[in-house]
Coordinates of C-alpha atoms and ligand atoms in Angstrom, one line a residue:
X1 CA 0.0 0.0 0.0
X2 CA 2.8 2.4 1.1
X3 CA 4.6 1.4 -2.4
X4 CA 2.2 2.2 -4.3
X5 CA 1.2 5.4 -2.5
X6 CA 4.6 6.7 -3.2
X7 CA 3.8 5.2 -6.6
X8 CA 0.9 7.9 -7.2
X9 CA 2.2 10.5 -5.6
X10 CA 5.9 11.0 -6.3
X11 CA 7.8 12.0 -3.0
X12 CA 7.8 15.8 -2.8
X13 CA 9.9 18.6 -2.3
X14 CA 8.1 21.8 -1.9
X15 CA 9.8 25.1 -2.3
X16 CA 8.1 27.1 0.8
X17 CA 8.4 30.4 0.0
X18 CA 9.0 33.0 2.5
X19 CA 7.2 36.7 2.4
X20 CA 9.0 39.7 2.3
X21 CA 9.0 41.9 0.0
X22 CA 7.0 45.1 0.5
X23 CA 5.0 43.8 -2.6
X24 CA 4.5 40.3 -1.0
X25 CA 3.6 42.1 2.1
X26 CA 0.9 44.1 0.1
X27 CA -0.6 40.8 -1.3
X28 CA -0.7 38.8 1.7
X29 CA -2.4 41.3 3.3
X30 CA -5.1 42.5 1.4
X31 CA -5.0 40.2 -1.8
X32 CA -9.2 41.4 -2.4
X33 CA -8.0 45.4 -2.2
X34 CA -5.3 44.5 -5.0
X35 CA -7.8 42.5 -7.1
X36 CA -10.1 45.0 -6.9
X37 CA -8.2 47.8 -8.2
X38 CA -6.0 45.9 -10.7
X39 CA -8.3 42.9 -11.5
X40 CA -11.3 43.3 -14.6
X41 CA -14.7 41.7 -12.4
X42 CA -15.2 39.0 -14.4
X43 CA -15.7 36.7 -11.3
X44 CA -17.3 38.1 -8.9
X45 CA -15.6 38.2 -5.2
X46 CA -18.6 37.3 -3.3
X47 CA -19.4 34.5 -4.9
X48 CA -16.5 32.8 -5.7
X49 CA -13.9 33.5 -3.0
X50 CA -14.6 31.9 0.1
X51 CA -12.8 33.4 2.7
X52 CA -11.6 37.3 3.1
X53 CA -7.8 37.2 2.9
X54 CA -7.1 33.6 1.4
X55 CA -4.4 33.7 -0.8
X56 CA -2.6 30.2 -1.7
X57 CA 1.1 30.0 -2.0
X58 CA 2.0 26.5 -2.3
X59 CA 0.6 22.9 -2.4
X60 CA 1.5 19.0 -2.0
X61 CA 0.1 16.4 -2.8
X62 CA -3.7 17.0 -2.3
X63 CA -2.6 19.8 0.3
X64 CA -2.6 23.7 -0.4
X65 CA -1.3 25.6 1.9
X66 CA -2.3 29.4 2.5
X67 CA 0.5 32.5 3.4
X68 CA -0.1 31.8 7.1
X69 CA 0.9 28.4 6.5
X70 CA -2.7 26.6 7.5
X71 CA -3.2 23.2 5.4
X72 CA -6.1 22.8 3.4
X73 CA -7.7 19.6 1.9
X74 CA -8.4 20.1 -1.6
X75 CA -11.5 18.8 -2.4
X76 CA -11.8 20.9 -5.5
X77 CA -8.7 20.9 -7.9
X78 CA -8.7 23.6 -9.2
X79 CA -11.9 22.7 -10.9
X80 CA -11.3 19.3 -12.0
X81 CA -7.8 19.9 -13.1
X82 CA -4.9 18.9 -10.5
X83 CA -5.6 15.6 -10.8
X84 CA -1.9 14.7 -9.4
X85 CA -2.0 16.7 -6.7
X86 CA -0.1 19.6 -6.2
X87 CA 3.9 20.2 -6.7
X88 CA 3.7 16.7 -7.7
X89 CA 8.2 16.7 -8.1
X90 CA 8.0 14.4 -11.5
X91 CA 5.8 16.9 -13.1
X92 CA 7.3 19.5 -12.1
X93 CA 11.1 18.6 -13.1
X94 CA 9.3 17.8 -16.2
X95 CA 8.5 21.5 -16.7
X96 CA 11.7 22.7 -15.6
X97 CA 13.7 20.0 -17.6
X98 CA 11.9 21.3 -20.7
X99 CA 12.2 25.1 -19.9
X100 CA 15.2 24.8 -19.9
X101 CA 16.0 22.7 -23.3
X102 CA 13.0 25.0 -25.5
X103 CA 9.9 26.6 -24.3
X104 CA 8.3 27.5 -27.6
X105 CA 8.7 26.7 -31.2
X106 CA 4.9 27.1 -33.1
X107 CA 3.4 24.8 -34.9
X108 CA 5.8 26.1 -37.8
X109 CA 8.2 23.1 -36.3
X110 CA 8.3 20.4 -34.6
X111 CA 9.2 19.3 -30.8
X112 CA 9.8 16.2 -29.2
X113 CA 6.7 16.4 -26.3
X114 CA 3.6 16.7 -28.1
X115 CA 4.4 13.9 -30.8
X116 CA 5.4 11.8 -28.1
X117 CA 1.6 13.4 -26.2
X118 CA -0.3 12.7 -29.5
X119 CA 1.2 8.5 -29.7
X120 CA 0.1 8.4 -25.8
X121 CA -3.0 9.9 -26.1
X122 CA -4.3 7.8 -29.3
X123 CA -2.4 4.8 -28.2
X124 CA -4.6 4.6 -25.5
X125 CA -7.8 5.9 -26.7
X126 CA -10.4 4.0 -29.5
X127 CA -9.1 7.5 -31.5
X128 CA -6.8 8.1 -34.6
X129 CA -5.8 11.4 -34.3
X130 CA -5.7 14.8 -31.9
X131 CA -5.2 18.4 -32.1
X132 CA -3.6 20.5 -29.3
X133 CA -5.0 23.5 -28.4
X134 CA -4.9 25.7 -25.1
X135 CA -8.1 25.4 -22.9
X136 CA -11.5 23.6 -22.7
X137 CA -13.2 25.7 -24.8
X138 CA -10.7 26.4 -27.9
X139 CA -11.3 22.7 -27.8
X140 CA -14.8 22.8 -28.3
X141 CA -14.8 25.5 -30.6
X142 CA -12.3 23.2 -32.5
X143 CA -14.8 20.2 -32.4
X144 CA -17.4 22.5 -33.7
X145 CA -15.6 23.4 -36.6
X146 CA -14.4 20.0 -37.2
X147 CA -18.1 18.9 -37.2
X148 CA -18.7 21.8 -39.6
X149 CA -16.0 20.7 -42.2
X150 CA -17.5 17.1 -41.7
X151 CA -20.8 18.2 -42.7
X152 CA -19.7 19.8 -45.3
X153 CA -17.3 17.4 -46.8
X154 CA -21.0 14.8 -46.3
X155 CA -23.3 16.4 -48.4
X156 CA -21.1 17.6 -51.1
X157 CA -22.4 17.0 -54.3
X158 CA -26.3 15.9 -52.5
X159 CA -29.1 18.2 -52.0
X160 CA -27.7 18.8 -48.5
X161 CA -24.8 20.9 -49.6
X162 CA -24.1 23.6 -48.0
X163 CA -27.1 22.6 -45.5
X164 CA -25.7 20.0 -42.9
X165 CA -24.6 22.8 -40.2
X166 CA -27.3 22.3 -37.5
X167 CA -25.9 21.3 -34.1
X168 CA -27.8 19.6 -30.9
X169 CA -26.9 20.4 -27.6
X170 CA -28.2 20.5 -24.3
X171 CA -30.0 22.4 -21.7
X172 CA -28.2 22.5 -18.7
X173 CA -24.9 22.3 -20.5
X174 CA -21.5 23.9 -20.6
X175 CA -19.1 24.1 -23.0
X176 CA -16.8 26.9 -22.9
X177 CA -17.3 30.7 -23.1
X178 CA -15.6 31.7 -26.1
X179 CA -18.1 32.8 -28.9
X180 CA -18.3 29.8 -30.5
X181 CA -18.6 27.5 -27.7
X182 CA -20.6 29.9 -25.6
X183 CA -22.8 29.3 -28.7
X184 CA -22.7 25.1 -27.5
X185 CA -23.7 26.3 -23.2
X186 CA -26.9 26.9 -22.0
X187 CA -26.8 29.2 -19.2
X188 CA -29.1 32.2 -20.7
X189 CA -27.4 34.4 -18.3
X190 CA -24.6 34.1 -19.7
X191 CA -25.3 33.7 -23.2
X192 CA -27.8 36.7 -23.7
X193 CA -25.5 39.3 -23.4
X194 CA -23.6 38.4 -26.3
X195 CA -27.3 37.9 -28.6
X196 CA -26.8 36.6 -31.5
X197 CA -24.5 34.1 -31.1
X198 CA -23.3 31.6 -33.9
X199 CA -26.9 30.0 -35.5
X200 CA -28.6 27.0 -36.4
X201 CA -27.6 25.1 -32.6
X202 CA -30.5 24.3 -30.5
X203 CA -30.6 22.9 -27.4
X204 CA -32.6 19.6 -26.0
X205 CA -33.4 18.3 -22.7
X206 CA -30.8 16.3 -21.3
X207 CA -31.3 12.7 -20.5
X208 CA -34.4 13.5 -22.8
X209 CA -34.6 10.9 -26.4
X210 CA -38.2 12.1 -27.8
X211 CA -36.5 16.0 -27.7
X212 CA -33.2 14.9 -29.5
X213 CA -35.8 13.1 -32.2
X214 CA -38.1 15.7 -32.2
X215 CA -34.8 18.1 -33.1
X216 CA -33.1 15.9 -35.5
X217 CA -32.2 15.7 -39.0
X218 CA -30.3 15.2 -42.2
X219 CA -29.3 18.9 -41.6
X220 CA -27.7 18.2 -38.0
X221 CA -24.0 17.9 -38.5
X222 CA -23.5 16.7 -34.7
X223 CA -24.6 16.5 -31.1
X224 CA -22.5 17.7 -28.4
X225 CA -23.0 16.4 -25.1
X226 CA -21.1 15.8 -21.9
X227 CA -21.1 12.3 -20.4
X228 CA -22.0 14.0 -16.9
X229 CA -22.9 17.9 -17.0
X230 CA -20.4 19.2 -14.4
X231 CA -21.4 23.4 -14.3
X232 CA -24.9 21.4 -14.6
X233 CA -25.2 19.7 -11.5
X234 CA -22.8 17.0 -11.6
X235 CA -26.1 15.4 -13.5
X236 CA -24.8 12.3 -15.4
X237 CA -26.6 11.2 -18.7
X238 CA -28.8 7.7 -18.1
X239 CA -26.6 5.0 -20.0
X240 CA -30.0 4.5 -23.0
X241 CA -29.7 8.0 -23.4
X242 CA -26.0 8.2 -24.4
X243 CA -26.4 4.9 -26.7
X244 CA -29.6 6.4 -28.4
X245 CA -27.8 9.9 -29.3
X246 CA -25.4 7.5 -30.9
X247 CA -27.8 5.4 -33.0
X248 CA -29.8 9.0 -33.7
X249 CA -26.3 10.2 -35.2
X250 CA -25.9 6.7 -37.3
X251 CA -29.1 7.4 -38.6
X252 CA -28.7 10.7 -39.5
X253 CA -24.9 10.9 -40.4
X254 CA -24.1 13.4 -37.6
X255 CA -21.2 13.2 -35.4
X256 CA -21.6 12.4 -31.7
X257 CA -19.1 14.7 -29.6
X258 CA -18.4 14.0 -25.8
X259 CA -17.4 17.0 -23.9
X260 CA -14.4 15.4 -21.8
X261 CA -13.3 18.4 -20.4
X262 CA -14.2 17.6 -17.0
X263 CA -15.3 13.7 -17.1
X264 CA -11.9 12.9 -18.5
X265 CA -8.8 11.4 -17.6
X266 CA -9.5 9.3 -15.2
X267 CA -12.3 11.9 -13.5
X268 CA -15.3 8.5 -13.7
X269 CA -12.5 5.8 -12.8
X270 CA -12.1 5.3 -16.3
X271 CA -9.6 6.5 -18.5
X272 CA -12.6 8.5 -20.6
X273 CA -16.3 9.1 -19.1
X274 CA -17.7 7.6 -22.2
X275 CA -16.1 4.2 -21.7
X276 CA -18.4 3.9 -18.5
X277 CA -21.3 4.1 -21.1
X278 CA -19.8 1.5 -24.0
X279 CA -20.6 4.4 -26.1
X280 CA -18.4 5.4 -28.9
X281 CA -18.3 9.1 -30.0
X282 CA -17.0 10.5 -33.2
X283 CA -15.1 13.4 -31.4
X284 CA -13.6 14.2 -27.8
X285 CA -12.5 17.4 -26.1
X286 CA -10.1 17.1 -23.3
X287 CA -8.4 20.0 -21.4
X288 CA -8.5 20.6 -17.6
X289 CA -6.5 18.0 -15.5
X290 CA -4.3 16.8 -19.2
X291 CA -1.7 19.0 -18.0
X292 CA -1.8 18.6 -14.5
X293 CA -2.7 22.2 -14.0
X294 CA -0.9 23.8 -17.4
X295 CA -3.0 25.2 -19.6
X296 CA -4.5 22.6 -22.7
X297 CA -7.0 21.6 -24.4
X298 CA -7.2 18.3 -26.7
X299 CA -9.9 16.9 -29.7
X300 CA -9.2 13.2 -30.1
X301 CA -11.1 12.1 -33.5
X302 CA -11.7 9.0 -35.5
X303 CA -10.1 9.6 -39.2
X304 CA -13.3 10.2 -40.8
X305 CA -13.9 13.3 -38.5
X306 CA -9.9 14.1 -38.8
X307 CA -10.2 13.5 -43.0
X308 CA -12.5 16.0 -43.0
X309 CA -10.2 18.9 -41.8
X310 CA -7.7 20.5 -44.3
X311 CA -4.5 22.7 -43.5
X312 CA -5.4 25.9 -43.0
X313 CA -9.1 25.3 -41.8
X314 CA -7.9 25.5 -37.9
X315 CA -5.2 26.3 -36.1
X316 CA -3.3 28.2 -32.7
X317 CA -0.3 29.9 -31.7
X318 CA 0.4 27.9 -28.7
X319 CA -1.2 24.3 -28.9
X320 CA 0.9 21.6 -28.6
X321 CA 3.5 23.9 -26.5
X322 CA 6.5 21.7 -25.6
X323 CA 6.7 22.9 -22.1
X324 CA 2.8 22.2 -21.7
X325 CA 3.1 18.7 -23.3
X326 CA 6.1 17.4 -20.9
X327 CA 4.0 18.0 -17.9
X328 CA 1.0 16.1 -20.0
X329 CA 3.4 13.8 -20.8
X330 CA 3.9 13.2 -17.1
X331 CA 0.2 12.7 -16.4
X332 CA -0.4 10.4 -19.3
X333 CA 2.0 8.0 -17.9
X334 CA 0.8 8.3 -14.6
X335 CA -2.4 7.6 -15.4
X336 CA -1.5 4.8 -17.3
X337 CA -0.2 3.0 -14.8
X338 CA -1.5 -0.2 -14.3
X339 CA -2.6 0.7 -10.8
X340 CA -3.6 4.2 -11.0
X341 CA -7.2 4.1 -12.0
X342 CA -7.6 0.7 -9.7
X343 CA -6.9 3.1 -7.0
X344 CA -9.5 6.2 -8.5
X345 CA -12.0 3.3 -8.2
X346 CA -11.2 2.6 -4.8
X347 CA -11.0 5.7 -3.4
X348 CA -14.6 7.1 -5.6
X349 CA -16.4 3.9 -4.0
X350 CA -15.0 5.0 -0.7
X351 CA -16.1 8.5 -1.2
X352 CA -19.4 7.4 -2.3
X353 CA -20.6 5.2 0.6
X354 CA -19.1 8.3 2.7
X355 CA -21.5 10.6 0.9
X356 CA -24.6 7.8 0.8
X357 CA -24.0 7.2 4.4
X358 CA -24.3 11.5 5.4
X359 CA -27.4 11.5 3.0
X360 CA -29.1 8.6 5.1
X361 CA -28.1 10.4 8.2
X362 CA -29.3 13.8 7.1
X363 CA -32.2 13.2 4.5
X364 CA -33.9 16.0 5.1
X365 CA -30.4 18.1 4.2
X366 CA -29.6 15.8 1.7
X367 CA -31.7 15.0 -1.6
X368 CA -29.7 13.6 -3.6
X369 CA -26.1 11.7 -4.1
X370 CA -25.2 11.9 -7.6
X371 CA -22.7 9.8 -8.9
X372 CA -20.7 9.0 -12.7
X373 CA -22.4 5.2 -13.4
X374 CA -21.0 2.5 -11.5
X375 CA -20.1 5.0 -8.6
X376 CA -16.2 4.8 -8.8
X377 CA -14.8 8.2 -9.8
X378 CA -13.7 10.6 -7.8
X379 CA -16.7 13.0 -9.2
X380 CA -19.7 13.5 -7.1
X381 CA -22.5 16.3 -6.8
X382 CA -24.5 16.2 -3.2
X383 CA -27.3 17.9 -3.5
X384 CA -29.2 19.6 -0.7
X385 CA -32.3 21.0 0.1
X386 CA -30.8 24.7 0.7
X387 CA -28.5 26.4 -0.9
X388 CA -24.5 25.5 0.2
X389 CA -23.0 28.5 0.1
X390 CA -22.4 28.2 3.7
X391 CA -21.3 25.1 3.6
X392 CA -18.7 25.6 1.4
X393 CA -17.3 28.3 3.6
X394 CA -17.5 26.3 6.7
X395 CA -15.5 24.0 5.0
X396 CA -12.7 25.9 4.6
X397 CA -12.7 27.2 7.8
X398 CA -11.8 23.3 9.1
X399 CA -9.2 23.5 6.1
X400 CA -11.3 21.8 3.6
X401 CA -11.8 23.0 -0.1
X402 CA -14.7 22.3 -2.3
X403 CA -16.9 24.6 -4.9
X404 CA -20.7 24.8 -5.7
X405 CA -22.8 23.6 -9.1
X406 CA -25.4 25.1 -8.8
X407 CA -26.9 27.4 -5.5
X408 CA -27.7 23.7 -4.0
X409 CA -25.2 21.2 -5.4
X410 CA -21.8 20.9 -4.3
X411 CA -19.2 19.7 -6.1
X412 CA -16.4 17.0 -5.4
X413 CA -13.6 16.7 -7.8
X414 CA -10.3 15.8 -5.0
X415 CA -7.1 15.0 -6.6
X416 CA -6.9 11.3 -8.0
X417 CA -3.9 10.7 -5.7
X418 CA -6.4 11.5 -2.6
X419 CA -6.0 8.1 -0.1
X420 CA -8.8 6.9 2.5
X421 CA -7.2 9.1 5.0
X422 CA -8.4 12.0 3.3
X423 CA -11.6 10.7 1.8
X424 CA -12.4 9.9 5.4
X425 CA -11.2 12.9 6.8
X426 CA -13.4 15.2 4.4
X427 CA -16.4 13.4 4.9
X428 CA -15.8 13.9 8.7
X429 CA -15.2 17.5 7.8
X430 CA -18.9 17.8 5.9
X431 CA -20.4 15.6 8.4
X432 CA -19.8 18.5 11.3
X433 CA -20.5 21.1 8.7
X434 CA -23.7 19.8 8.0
X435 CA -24.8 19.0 11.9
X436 CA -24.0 22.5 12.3
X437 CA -26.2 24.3 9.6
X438 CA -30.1 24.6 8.9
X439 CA -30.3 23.9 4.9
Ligands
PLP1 C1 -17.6 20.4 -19.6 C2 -16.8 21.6 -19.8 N1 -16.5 22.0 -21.1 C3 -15.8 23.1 -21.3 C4 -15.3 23.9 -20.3 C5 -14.5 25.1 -20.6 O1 -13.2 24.9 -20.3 P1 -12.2 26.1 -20.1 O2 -12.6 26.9 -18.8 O3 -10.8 25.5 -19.9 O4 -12.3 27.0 -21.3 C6 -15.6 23.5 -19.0 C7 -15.1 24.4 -17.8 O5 -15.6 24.3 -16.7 C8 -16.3 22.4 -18.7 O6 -16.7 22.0 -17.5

């Protein structure tokens, strides 16, 4: 057990920093009175931060520790991302080994790590080809326009040309908020202020067949779905909903993309959220935990998607950086250990009986335990019968970090190298928290 604790996450050497620079005093101090005056409000500080004066300065393992040097649990990730941990010392010797060899080259040449990402990633995926890009929603932007040049490439030559560009996808889900993918997410808050987005997409009730078929045709050029809709609830799609968008595609020679941006690598126990289902899409987007933390964002495609796409039709700056790649590199192999996902499953059925257990204890706090299918990923949305705002910040007060979906959902995502000490210690922490507070 110890062996292959060590095994998952590498022994570490954190660089503690110490404070004191006038500067570093400044943003210690008062990091909100500095983000307020330098910081454009896209988030905003109420809702997001979750405790006056919290500023992070460094991490291990599934630690982060704030500039007073108080350990937190984290219970969060970084949104689904630092699936290692934090500081995890392979990763990050990776980076500096490849900062210091070449940090950028374009995709005008070529460098060693994201040829050697690409063979890792196909090699062990049912896919024939990728394309790097730099966040979760340049890669769905990217599947979008893939799925565009697919449709096109389809009905040349047929009464459809020029036609097949309608896209299906659904209420309640989140793809990105770049225009294109912003196009893809729901959220009419968030959409309307940027009316009219890109045309012909419309969206159907997840979980819902008779809406996809009622929505359907030779015109759609693909469906876009996630395999569980994170910013949605944590609300995972019913196993005959998943295999019917699939048959509904066949029929009407669409393409069936999963959104893997937060169900991948490892999130469901699986390598890829859509294995859980037996469900093969056309298209993938990958992006937050592939780098450990690094920005990136991945499409995965079968070669009749990939065929479709011709130089020039798509491209980015940045994507496939070799600093980037290394530390994906890292995480690939990690993940690919033959123990490593044996241990996600472990830990996700631990954390689920934890969660079941608190919801039989508190049912009238509790509604609902929702789980990726066969309830062994480290990926859970609990949701409750009042909002959890104050939950949330209770939680960090006993050193314990998790985030909302949703004004009554919250959302676990730990680390994948969590072990059942913390699993048990978190849902100790949540089991106080929720004693304490009227839902
Ligand atoms: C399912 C899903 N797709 C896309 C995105 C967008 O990713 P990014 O924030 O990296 O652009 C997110 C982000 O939360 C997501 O959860």
């Amino acid at each position: 057990m110890l062996q292959s604790l060590i095994k998952l996450r590498s022994s570490s050497r954190v660089l503690q920093r110490s404070f004191t620079s006038a500067l570093d005093k400044e943003i210690t101090g008062n990091p909100e009175a500095l983000e307020s005056k330098y910081i454009i409000k896209t988030y905003n500080p109420d809702g997001v931060r979750t405790k006056k004066g919290l500023i992070f300065t460094h991490g291990e393992g599934p630690y982060l520790f704030d500039a007073q040097g108080k350990k937190y649990l984290d219970f969060c990730s970084g949104i689904a991302v630092s699936s290692l941990g934090h500081s995890d010392p392979v990763w990050a010797k990776a980076i500096a080994d490849q900062a210091h060899k070449v940090c950028h080259v374009s995709n005008l040449f070529h460098s060693e790590p994201p040829l050697k990402l690409a063979k890792k990633l196909i090699e062990n995926s049912t896919f024939d080809k990728v394309f790097f890009c730099n966040s979760g929603t340049e890669a769905n932007e990217a599947a979008y326009k893939f799925a565009r040049l697919h449709g096109n490439k389809v009905a040349k030559g047929t009464p459809l040309e020029g036609k097949k560009t309608h896209v299906i996808a659904f209420k309640g889900g989140f793809h990105g908020r770049s225009s294109g993918s912003l196009s893809l997410t729901y959220k009419p808050a968030i959409r309307e202020p940027f009316l009219p987005l890109v045309p012909n997409i419309t969206f159907a009730e997840y979980n819902n067949l008779d809406d996809v078929k009622a929505q359907i045709s030779d015109h759609t050029c693909a469906i876009i779905v996630e395999p569980i809709q994170g910013e949605g609830g944590v609300m995972p799609a019913k196993a005959q909903f998943l295999k019917g968008l699939r048959e509904l595609c066949n029929q009407h020679n669409a393409l069936l993309i999963c959104d893997e941006v937060q169900t991948g690598l490892g999130r469901t126990g699986k390598l890829f959220g859509h294995e859980v289902y037996g469900v093969q899409p056309d298209l993938i987007t990958l992006a937050k935990p592939l780098a450990g933390g690094l920005p990136i964002g991945a499409v995965l495609a079968k070669d009749h998607v990939a065929d479709a796409v011709t130089p020039g039709s798509h491209g980015t700056t940045f994507g496939g950086n070799p600093i980037v790649c290394a530390a994906a590199n890292v995480v690939m192999d990690r993940l690919t250990e033959p123990s490593f996902l044996l241990h996600v499953q472990k830990m996700g059925r631990l954390m689920a009986q934890g969660l079941k257990d608190l919801q039989t204890k508190y049912p009238n706090k509790i509604k609902e335990v929702r789980l990726p299918i066969g309830e062994a990923g480290l990926y859970a949305g609990v949701e409750c019968t009042g909002p959890v705002g104050p939950i949330v910040k209770d939680l960090v007060t006993k050193g314990v970090i998790t985030i909302t979906a949703g004004e009554k959902i919250l959302r676990l995502c730990p680390p994948l190298v969590i072990n059942e000490e913390d699993v048990k210690m978190f849902i100790k922490a949540l089991d106080e928290s929720l004693a304490a507070h009227e839902l």
